[in-house]
C-alpha positions as semicolon CSV with decimal commas, in nm:
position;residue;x (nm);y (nm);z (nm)
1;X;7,597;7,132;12,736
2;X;7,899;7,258;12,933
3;X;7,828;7,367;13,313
4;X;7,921;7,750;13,178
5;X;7,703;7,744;12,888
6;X;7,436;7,641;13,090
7;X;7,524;7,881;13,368
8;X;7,594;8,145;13,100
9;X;7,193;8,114;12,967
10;X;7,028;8,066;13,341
11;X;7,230;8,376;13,354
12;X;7,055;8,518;13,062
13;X;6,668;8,397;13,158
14;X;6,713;8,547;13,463
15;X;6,821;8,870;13,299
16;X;6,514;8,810;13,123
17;X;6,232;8,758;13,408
18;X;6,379;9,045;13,594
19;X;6,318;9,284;13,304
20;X;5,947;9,121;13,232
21;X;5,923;9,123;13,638
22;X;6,023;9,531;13,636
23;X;5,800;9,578;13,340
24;X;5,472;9,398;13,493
25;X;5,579;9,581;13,816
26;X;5,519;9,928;13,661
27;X;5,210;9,830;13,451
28;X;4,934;10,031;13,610
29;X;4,659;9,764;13,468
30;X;4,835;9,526;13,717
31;X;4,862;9,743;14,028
32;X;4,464;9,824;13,973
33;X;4,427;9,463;13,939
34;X;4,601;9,385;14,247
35;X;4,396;9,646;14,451
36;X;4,086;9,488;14,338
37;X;4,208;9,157;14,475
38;X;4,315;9,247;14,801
39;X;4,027;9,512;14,834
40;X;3,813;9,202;14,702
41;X;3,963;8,958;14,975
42;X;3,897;9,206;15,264
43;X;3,574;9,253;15,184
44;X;3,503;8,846;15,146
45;X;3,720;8,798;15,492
46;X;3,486;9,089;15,653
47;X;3,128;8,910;15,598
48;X;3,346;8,534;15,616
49;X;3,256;8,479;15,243
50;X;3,485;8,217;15,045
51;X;3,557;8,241;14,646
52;X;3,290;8,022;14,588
53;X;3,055;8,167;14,785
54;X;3,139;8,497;14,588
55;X;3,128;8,284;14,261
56;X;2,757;8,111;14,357
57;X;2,622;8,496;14,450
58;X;2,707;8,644;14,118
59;X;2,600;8,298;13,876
60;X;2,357;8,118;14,106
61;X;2,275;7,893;13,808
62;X;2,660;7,728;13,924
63;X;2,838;7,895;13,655
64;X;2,584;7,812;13,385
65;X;2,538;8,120;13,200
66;X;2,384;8,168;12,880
67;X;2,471;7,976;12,604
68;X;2,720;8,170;12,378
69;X;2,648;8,323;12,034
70;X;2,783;8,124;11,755
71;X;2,973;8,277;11,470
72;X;2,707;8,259;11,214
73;X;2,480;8,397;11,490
74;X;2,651;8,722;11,521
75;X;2,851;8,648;11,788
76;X;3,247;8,738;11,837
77;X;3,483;8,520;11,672
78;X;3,754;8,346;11,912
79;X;4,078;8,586;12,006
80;X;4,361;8,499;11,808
81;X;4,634;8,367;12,009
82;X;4,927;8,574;12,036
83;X;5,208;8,452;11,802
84;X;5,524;8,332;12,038
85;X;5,874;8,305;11,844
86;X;6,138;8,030;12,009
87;X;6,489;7,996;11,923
88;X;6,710;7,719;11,972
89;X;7,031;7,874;12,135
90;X;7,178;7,521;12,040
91;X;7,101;7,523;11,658
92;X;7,028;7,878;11,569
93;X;6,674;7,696;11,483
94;X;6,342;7,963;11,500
95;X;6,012;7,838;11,578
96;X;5,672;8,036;11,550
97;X;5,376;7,920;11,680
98;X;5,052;8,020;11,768
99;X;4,969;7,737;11,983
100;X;5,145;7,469;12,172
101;X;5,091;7,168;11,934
102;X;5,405;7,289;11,724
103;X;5,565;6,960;11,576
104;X;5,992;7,103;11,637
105;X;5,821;7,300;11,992
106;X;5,691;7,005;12,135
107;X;6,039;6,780;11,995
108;X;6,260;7,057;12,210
109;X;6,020;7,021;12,493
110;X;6,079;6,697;12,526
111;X;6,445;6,686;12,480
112;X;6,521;6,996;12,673
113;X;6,208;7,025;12,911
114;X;5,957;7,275;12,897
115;X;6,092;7,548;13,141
116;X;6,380;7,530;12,975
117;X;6,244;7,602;12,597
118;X;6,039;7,868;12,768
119;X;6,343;8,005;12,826
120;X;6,450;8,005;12,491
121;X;6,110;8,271;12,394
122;X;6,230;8,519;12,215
123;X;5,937;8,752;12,184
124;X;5,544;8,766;12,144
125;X;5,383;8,942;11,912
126;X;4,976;9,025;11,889
């Protein structure tokens, strides 16, 4: 890869981040999330609590809880993963996957590097 092409994509994934960046930025689920963290971390720094102190308080059993329902037993089935589409800028190739143990994905990773086929996400659908 030519030193412009591969200026030409960083170029483009940075395009990229900023937009996801200006879009998380103005997502009001994350700003109350962040106010619950930094009210959360006041609160712990006020009485000289740590994480795990917080963590032991709320699940003294050490983060034993109840054992989970089973499918059969009524329970909730698992979340289905979110459905990530990759394309090869270098072959025009298009790769969806659900998970990460995609045969071509995990061939790019290791020819290319991970951040760098993360780069190459095209969208993500529900």
């Amino acid at each position: 890869m030519s030193l412009l092409s591969e200026f030409m994509q960083k170029e483009q994934q940075l395009k990229q981040l900023q937009a996801e960046m200006e879009r998380l930025q103005n997502d009001e689920r994350l700003k109350a999330e962040l106010e619950f963290k930094d009210k959360l971390e006041a609160l712990m720094r006020e009485f000289n609590k740590s994480s795990t102190d917080v963590i032991n308080l709320l699940e003294p059993q050490g983060g034993k809880s109840a054992p989970a329902k089973s499918a059969a037993a009524g329970g909730g089935a698992r979340r289905k993963r979110k459905l990530k589409i990759y394309k090869n800028p270098n072959t025009g190739e298009v790769v969806e996957t659900r998970g990460g143990n995609h045969k071509t994905l995990k061939a790019w990773k290791d020819e290319h590097g991970s951040d760098t086929v993360e780069g190459w996400l095209v969208r993500v659908e529900s």
